[in-house]
CSV table of C-alpha atoms in Angstrom, one decimal:
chain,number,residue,atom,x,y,z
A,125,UNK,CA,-141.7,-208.6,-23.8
A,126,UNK,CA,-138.2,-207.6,-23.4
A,127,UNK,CA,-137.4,-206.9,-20.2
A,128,UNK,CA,-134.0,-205.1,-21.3
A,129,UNK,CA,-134.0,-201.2,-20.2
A,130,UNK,CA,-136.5,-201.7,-17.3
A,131,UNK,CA,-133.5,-203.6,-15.3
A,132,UNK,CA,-130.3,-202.6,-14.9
A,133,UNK,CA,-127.4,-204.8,-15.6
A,134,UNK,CA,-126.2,-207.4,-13.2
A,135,UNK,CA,-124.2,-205.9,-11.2
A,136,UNK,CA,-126.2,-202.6,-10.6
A,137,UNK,CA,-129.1,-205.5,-10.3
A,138,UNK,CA,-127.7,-207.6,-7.2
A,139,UNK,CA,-126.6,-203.9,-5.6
A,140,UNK,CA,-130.0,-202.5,-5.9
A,141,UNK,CA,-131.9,-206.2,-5.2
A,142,UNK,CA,-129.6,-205.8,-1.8
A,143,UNK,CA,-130.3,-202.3,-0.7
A,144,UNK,CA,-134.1,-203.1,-1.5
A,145,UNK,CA,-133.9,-206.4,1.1
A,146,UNK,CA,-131.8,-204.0,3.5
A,147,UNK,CA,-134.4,-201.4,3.4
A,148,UNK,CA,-137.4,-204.2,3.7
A,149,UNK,CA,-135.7,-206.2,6.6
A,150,UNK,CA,-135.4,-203.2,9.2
A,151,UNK,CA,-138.6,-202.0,8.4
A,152,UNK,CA,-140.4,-205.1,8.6
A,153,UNK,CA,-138.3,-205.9,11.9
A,154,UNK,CA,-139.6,-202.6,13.7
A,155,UNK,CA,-142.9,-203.6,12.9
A,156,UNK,CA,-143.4,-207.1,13.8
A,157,UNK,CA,-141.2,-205.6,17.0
A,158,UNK,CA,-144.4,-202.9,17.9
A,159,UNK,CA,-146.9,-206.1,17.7
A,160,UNK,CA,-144.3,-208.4,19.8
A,161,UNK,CA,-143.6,-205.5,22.6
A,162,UNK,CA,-146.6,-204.0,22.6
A,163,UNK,CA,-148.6,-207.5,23.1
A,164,UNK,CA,-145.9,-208.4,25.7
A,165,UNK,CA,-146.5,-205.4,27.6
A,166,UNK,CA,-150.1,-206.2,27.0
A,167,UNK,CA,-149.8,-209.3,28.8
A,168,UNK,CA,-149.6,-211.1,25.4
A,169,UNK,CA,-147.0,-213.9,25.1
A,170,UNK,CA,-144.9,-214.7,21.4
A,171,UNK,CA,-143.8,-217.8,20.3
A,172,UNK,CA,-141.9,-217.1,17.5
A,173,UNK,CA,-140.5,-213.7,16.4
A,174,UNK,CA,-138.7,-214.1,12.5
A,175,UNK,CA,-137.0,-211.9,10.6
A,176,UNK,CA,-137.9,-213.7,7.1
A,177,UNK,CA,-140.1,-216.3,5.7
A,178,UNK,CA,-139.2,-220.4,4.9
A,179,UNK,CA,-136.2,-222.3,6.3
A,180,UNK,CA,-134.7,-221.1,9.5
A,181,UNK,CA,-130.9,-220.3,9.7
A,182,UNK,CA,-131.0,-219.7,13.1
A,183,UNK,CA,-132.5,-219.4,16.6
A,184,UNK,CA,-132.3,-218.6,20.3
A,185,UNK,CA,-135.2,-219.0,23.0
A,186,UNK,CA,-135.4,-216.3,25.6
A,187,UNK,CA,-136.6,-215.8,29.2
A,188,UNK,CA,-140.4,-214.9,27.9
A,189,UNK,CA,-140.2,-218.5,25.7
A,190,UNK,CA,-140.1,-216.5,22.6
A,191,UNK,CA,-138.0,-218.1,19.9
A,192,UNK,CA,-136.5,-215.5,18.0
A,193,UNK,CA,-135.4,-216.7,14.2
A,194,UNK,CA,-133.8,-215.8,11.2
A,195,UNK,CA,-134.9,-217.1,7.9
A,196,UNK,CA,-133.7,-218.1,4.5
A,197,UNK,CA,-135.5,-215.8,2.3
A,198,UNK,CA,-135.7,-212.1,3.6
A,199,UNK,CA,-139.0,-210.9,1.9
A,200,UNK,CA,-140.6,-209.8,5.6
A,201,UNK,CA,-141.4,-211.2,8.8
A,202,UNK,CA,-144.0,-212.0,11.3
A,203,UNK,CA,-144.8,-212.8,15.5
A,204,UNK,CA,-146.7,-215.5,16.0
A,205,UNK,CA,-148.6,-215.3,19.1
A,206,UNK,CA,-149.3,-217.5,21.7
A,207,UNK,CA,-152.3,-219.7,20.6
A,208,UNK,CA,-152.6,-218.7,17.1
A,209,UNK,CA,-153.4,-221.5,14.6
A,210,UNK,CA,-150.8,-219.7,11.6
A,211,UNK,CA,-148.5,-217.1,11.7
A,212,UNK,CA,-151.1,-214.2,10.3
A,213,UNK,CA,-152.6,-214.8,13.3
A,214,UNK,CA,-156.0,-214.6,11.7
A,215,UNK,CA,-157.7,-217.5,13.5
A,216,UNK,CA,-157.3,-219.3,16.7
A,217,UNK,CA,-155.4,-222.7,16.8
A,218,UNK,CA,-159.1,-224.3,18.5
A,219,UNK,CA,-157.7,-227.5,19.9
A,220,UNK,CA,-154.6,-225.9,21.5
A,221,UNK,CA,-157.1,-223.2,23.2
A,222,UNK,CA,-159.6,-225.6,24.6
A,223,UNK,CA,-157.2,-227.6,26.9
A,224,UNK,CA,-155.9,-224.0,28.0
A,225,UNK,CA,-156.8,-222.7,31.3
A,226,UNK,CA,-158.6,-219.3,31.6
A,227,UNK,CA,-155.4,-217.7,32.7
A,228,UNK,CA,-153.4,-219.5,29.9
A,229,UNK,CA,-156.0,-218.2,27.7
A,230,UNK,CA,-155.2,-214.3,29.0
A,231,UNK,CA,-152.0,-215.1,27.3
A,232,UNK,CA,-152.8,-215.4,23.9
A,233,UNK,CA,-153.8,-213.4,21.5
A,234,UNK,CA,-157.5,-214.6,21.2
A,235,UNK,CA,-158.3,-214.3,24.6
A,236,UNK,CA,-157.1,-211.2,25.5
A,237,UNK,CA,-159.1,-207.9,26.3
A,238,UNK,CA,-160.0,-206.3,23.5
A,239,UNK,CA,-158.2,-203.0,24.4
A,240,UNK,CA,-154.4,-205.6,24.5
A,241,UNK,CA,-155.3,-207.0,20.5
A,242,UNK,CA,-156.4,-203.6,19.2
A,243,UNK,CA,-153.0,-202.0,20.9
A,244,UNK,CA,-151.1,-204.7,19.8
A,245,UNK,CA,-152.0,-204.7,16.5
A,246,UNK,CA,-152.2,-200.6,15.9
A,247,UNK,CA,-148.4,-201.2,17.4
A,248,UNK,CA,-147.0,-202.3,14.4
A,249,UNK,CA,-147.9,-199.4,11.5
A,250,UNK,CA,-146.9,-196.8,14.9
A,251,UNK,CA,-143.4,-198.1,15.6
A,252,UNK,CA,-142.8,-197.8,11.5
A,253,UNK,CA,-144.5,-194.4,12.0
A,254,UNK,CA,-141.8,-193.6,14.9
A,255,UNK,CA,-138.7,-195.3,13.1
A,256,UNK,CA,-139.3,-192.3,10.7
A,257,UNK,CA,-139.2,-189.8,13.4
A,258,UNK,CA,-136.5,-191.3,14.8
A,259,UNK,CA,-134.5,-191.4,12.1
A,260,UNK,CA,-135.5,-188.0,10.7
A,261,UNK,CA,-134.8,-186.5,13.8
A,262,UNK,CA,-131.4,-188.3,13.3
A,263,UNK,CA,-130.2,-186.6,10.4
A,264,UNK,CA,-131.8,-183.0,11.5
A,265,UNK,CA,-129.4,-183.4,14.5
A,266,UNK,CA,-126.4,-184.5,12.4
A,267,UNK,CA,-126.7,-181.7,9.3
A,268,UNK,CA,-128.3,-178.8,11.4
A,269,UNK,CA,-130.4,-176.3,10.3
A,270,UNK,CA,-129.7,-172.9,8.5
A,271,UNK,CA,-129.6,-170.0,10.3
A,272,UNK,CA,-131.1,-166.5,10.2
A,273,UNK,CA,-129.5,-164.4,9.0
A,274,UNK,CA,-128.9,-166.3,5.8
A,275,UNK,CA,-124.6,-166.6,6.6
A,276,UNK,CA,-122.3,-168.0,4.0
A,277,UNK,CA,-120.7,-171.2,5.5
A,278,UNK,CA,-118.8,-172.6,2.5
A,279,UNK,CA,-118.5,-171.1,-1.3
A,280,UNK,CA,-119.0,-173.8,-4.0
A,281,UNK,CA,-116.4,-173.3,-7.1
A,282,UNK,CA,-118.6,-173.0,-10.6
A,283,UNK,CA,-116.7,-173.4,-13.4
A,284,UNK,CA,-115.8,-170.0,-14.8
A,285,UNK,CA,-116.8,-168.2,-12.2
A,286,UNK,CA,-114.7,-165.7,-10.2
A,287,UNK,CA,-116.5,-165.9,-6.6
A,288,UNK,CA,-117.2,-162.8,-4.5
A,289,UNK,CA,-118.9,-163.8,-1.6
A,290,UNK,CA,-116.7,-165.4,1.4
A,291,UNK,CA,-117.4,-168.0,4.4
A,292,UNK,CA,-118.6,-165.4,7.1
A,293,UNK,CA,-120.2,-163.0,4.4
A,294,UNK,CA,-124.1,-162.0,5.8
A,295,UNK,CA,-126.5,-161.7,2.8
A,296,UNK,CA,-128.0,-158.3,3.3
A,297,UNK,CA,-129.9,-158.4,-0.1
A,298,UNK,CA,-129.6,-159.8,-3.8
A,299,UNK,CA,-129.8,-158.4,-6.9
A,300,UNK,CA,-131.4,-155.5,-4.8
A,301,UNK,CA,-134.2,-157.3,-3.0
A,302,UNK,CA,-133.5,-157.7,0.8
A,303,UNK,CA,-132.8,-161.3,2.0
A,304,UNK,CA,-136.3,-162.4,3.6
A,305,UNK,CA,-136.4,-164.8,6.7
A,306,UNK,CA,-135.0,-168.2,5.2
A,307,UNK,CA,-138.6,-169.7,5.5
A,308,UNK,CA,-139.7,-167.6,2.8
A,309,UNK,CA,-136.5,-167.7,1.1
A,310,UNK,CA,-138.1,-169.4,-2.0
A,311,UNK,CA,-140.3,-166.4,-3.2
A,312,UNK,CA,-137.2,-164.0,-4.1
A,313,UNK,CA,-136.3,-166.9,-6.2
A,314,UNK,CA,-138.5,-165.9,-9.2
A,315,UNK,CA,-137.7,-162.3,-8.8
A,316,UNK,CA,-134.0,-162.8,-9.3
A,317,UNK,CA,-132.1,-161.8,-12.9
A,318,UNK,CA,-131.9,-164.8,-15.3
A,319,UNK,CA,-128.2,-163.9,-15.5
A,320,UNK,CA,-125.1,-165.3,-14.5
A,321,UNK,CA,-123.5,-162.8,-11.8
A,322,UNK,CA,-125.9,-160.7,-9.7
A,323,UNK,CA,-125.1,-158.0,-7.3
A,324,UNK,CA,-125.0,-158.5,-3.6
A,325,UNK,CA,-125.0,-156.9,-0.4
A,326,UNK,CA,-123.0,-158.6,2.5
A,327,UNK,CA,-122.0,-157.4,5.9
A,328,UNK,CA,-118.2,-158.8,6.1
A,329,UNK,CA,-116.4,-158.4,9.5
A,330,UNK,CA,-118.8,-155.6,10.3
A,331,UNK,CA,-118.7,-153.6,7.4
A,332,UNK,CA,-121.9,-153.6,4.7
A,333,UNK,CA,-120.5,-154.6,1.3
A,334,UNK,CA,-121.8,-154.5,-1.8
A,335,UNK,CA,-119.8,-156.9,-4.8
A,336,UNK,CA,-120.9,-159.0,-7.8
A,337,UNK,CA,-120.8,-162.3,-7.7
A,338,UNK,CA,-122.6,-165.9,-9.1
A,339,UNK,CA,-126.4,-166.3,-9.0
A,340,UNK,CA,-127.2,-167.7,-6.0
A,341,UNK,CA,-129.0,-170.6,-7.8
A,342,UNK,CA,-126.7,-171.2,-10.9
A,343,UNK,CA,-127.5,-174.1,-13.2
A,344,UNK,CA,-126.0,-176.5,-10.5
A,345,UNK,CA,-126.9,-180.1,-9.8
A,346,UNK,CA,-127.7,-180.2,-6.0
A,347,UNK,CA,-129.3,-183.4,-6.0
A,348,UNK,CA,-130.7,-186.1,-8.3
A,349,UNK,CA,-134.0,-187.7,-7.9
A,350,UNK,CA,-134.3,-191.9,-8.1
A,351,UNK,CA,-136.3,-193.3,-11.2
A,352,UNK,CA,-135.5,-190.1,-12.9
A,353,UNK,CA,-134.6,-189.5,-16.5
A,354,UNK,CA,-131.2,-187.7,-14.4
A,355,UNK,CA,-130.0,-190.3,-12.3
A,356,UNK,CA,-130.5,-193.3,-16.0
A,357,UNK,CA,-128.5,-190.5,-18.0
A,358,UNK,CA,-126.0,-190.3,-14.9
A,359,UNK,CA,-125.8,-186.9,-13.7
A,360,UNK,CA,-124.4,-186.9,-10.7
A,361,UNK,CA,-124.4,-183.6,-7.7
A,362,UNK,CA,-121.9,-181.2,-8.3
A,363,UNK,CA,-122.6,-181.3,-11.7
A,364,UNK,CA,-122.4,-178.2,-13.5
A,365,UNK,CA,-124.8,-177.7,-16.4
A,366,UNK,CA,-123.6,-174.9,-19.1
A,367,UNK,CA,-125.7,-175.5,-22.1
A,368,UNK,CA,-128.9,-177.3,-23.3
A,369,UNK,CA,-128.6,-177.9,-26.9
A,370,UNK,CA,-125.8,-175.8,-27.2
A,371,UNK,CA,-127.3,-173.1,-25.8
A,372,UNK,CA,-125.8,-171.5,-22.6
A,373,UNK,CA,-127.9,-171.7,-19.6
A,374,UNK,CA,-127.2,-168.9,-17.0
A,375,UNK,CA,-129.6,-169.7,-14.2
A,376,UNK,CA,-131.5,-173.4,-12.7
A,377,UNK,CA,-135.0,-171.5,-13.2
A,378,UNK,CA,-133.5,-170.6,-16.5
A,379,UNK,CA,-132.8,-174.1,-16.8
A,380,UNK,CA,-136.2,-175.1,-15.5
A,381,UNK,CA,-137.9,-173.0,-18.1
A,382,UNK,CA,-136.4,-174.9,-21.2
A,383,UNK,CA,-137.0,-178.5,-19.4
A,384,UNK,CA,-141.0,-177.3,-18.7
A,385,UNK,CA,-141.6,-175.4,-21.9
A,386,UNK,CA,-140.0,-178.5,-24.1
A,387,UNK,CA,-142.6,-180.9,-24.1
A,388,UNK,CA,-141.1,-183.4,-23.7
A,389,UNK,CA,-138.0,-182.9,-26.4
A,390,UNK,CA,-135.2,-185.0,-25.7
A,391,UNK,CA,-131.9,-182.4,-24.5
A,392,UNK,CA,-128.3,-182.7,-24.9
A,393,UNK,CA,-126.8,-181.1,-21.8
A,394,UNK,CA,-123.2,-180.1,-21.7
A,395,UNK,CA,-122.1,-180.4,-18.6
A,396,UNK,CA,-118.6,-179.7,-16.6
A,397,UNK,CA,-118.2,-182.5,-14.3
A,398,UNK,CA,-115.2,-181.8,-12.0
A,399,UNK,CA,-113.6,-179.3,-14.6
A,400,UNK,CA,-114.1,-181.8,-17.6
A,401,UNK,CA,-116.3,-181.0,-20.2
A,402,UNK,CA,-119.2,-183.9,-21.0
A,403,UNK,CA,-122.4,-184.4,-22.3
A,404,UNK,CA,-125.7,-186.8,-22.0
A,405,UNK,CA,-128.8,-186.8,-23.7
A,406,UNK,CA,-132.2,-187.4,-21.7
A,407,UNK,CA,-136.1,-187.0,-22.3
A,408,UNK,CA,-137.7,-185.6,-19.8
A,409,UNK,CA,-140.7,-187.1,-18.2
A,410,UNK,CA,-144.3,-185.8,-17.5
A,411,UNK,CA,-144.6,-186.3,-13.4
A,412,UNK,CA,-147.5,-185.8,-11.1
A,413,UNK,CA,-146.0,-183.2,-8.4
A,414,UNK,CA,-148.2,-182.0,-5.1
A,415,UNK,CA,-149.0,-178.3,-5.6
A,416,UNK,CA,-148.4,-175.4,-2.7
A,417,UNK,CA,-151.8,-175.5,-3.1
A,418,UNK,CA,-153.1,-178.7,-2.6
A,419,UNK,CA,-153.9,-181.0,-4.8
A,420,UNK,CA,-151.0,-181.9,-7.6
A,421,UNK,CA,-149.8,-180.6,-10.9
A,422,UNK,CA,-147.9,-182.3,-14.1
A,423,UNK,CA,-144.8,-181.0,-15.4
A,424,UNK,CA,-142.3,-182.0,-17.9
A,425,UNK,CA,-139.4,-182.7,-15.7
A,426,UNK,CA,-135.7,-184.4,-15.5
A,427,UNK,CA,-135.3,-185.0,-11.7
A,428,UNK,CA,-132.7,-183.1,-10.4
A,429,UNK,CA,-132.4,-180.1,-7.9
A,430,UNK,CA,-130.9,-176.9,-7.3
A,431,UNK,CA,-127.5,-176.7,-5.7
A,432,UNK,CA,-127.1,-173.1,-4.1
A,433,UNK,CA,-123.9,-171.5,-5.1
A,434,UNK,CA,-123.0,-171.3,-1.5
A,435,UNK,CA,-123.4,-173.4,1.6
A,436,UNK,CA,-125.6,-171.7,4.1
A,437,UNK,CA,-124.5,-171.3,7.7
A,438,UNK,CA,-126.0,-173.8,10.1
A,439,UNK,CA,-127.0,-174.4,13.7
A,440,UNK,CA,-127.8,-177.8,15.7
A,441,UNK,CA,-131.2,-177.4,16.4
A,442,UNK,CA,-132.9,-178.7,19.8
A,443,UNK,CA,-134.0,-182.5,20.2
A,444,UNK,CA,-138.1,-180.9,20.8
A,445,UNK,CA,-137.5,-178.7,17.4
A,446,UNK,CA,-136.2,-181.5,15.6
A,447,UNK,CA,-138.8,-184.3,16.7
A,448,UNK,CA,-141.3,-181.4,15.8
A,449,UNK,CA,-140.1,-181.0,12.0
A,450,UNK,CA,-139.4,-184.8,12.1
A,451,UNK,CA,-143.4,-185.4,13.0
A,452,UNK,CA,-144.5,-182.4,10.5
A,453,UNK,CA,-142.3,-184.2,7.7
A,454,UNK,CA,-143.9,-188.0,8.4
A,455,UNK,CA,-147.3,-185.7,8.3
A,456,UNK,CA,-146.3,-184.4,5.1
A,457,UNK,CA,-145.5,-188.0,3.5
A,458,UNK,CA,-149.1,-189.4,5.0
A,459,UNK,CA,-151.1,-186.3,3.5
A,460,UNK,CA,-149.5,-186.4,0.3
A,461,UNK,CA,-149.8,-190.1,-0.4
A,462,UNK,CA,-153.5,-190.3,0.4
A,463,UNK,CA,-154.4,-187.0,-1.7
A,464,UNK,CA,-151.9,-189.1,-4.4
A,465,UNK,CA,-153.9,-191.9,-3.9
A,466,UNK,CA,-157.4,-190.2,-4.3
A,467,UNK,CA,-156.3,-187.9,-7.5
A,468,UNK,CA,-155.4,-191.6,-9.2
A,469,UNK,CA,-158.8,-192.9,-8.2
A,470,UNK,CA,-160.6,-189.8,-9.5
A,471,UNK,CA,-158.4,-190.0,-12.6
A,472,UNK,CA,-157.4,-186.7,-11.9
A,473,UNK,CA,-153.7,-187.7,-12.0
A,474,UNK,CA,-152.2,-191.1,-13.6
A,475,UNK,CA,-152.1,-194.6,-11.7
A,476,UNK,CA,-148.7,-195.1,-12.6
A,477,UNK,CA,-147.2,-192.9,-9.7
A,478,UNK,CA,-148.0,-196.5,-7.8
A,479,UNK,CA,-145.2,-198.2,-7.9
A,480,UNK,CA,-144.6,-201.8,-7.5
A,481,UNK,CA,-142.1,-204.0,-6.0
A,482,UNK,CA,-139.5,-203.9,-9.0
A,483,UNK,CA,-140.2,-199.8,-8.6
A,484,UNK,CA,-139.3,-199.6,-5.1
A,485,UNK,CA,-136.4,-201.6,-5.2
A,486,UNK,CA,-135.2,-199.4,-8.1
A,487,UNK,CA,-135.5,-196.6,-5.6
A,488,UNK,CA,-133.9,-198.4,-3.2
A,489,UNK,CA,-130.7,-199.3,-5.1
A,490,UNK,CA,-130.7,-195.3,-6.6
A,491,UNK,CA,-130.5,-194.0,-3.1
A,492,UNK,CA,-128.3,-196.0,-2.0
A,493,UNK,CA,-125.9,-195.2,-4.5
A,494,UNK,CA,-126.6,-191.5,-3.6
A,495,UNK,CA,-125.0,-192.2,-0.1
A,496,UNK,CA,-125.9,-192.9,3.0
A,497,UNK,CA,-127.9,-190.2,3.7
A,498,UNK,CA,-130.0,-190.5,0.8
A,499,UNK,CA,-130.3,-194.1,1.5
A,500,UNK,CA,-131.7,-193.7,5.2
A,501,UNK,CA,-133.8,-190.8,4.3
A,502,UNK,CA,-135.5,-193.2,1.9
A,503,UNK,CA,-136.2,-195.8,5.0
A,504,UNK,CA,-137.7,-193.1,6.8
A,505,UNK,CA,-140.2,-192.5,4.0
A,506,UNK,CA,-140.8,-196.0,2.7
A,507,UNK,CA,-141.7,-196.9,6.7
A,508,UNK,CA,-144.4,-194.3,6.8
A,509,UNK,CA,-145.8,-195.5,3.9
A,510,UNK,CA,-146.2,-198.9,4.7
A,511,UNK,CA,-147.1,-197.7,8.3
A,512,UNK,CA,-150.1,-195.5,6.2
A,513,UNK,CA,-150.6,-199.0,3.9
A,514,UNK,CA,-151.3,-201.4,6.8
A,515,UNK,CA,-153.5,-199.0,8.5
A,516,UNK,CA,-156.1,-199.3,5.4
A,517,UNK,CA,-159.4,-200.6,6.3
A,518,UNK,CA,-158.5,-203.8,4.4
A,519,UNK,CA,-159.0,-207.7,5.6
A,520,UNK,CA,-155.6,-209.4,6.2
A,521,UNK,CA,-153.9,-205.7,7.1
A,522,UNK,CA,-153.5,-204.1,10.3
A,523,UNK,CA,-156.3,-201.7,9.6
A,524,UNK,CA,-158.7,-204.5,8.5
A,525,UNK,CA,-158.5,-206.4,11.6
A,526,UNK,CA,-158.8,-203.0,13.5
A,527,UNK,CA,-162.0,-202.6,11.8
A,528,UNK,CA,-162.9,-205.8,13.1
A,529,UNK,CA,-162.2,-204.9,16.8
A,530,UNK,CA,-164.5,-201.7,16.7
A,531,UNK,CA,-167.2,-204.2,14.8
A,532,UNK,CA,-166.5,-206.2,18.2
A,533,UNK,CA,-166.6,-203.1,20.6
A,534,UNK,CA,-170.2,-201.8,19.1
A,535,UNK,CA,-171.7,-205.2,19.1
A,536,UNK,CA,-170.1,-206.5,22.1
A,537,UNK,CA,-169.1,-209.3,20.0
A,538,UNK,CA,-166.7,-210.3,17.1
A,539,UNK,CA,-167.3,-211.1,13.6
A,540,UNK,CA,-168.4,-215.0,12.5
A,541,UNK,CA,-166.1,-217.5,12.0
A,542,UNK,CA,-167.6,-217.7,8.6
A,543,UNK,CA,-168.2,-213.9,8.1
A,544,UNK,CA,-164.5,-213.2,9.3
A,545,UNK,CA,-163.0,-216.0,6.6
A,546,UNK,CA,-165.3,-214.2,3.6
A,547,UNK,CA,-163.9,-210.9,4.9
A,548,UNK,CA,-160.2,-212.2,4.8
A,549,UNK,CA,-160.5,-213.8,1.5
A,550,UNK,CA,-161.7,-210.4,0.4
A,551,UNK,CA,-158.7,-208.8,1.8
A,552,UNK,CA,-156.3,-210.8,0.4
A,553,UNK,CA,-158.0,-210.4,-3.1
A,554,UNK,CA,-157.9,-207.0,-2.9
A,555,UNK,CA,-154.3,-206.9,-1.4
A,556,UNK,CA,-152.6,-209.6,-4.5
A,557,UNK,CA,-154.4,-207.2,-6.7
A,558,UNK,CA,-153.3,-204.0,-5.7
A,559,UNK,CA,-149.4,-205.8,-5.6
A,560,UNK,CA,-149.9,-207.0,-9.4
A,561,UNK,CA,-151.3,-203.5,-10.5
A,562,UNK,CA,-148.2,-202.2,-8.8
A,563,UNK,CA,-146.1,-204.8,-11.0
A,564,UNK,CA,-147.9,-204.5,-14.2
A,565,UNK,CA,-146.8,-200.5,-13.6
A,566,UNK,CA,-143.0,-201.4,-12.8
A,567,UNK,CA,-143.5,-203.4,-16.1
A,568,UNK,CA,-145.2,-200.8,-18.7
A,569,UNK,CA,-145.4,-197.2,-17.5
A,570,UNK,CA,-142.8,-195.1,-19.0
């Protein structure tokens, strides 16, 4: 099979190959890091923490004897505790353990309380789960919040366009609906005239106002999804589209309209890209979208968002506010991936939304070129879900051996060496499959 098309060329290769081991290292570091501080403070001791598998580059010894390493080939990481016979730290190294003392013993891994494994091991999917917190707290603080009223900040420039409104400018109501809370911003959308220039009402240096002036969601590129049929044709934000097969477009939900009711038609967009006139051609693709509703719903789609024709004022937000929305967001990502998860088990919705390893680092290189933003964002998300994929109930993961603890805190005793060894070849089955399902999708679904 040719593998020309599903790769891009070299160079956007070894950039998007880089962002992915970028993306991969720090998450894989704040993990192992929750299993190495939290069995430290567990009375737990490390031998080795590595950032990478194979040939060491480097290490350094500290004050706890931990050798902390750096490896030749960055593809994850690991701790290896104190008395463990490998570095999955599925079995006890026997021989070392016998000609330990009891209190030598409370050091390692096998030997502790139950209560110090099963925190040390939940540690690791929880630190990735706070990483994302952290870092979506981060960029709450650093972009702000709009503000109610709904203010005008900054006015974008479409193409063609004489603008109205003003930095400053209040939005009393639009096109004759009054501006709701910006919560509920969203459900005026659909009531708005599929036309070009609608009129507002704006309170300007104290004085109500009423004047014409663009659509508040004009057929503007605000943002461009990764693995999209947008960001392969190139559109960038700031794009402006004006026509769809040579037809003018006056409106994104205008836009919207032709994209959904297509079927899946390839479209020639003309667009004005910093005042030049262009064009690309793209098919939209059928996606698997959560509904408000629950549950999700397929549309014919080409990946890009609405840019508002005006940037709304902001303010910084409080550090509790934002670690609040940060928390309801990582929420958000765990909810929808298992109810994704369980609509491709029922059939309901198709497996390929799993991605594989040549997927995600296709994401990975897309948001980075998007900025930095985009880029870190994309951390925060892919560390919740391998926080969420760890936590599965699965031999040789986090959640497996978790499992195996509460076996252990029921019966008052753990699993059988020969059980536990079953259990873990099982696991890894399972595991090696689900990776080359993933990869078989990176390779064949459209």
């Amino acid at each position: 099979m040719e593998l020309t098309g599903l790769l891009p060329d070299f160079g956007n290769l070894a950039f998007t190959i880089l962002a992915f081991l970028a993306a991969l290292t720090v998450i894989v570091a704040v993990h192992e890091y929750g299993h190495y501080i939290v069995g430290r403070w567990s009375g737990i001791k490390a031998d080795v923490f590595s950032i990478g598998m194979g040939p060491v580059l480097g290490s350094r010894m500290d004050k706890h004897g931990t050798r902390w390493q750096i490896a030749a080939f960055p593809i994850g990481g690991y701790v290896k505790f104190h008395g463990d016979a490998n570095v999955a730290s599925g079995s006890a190294d026997e021989d070392a353990m016998a000609r330990m003392s009891d209190e030598e013993r409370r050091h390692t891994m096998h030997g502790a309380p139950l209560w110090a494994r099963a925190a040390t091991v939940a540690a690791g999917p929880v630190f990735n789960f706070i990483l994302s917190v952290i870092i979506f707290t981060g960029l709450i603080l650093s972009t702000g919040v709009a503000r109610d009223p709904l203010s005008v900040a900054a006015v974008q420039d479409v193409p063609g366009m004489e603008q109205g409104l003003k930095p400053g400018d209040e939005i009393l109501s639009i096109a004759g609906i009054e501006t709701p809370p910006l919560a509920e911003f969203q459900t005026i959308v659909d009531k708005l005239p599929d036309t070009a220039r609608v009129a507002y009402q704006v309170r300007r240096d104290g004085a109500v106002i009423d004047l014409t002036a663009t659509h508040p969601f004009p057929p503007l590129v605000g943002s461009v999804s990764p693995k999209s049929a947008a960001i392969e044709a190139g559109l960038k934000p700031g794009d402006f589209i004006a026509t769809v097969d040579d037809v003018p477009v006056a409106t994104f939900e205008g836009l919207r309209e032709i994209v959904v009711g297509g079927d899946g038609a390839a479209l020639t967009l003309g667009l004005l890209r910093d005042g030049t006139p262009t064009q690309v051609t793209l098919t939209p693709r059928r996606q698997d979208i959560p509904s408000a509703e629950g549950g999700f719903e397929t549309r014919w789609l080409i990946g890009i968002t609405s840019g508002m024709v005006f940037d709304p004022a902001t303010r910084t937000p409080g550090l509790w506010e934002s670690v609040t929305a940060s928390v309801d967001r990582v929420i958000y990502i765990i909810r929808a991936s298992l109810s994704g998860l369980w609509h491709m088990i029922t059939g309901a919705i198709s497996s390929c939304n799993l991605s594989g390893p040549i997927g995600i680092a296709q994401v990975s290189g897309q948001a980075a070129s998007m900025g930095a933003t985009s880029f870190i964002s994309f951390i925060a998300m892919l560390s919740t879900a391998i926080g969420l994929l760890n936590l599965f109930p699965i031999p040789v993961l986090d959640g497996g051996h978790l499992v195996f603890h509460a076996w252990e805190a029921v019966t008052g005793k753990p699993p059988s060496d020969k059980v536990l060894n079953v259990l873990l070849a099982i696991g890894l089955t399972l595991v090696l499959a689900l990776m080359m399902f993933g990869l078989t999708n990176d390779l064949f679904c459209p």
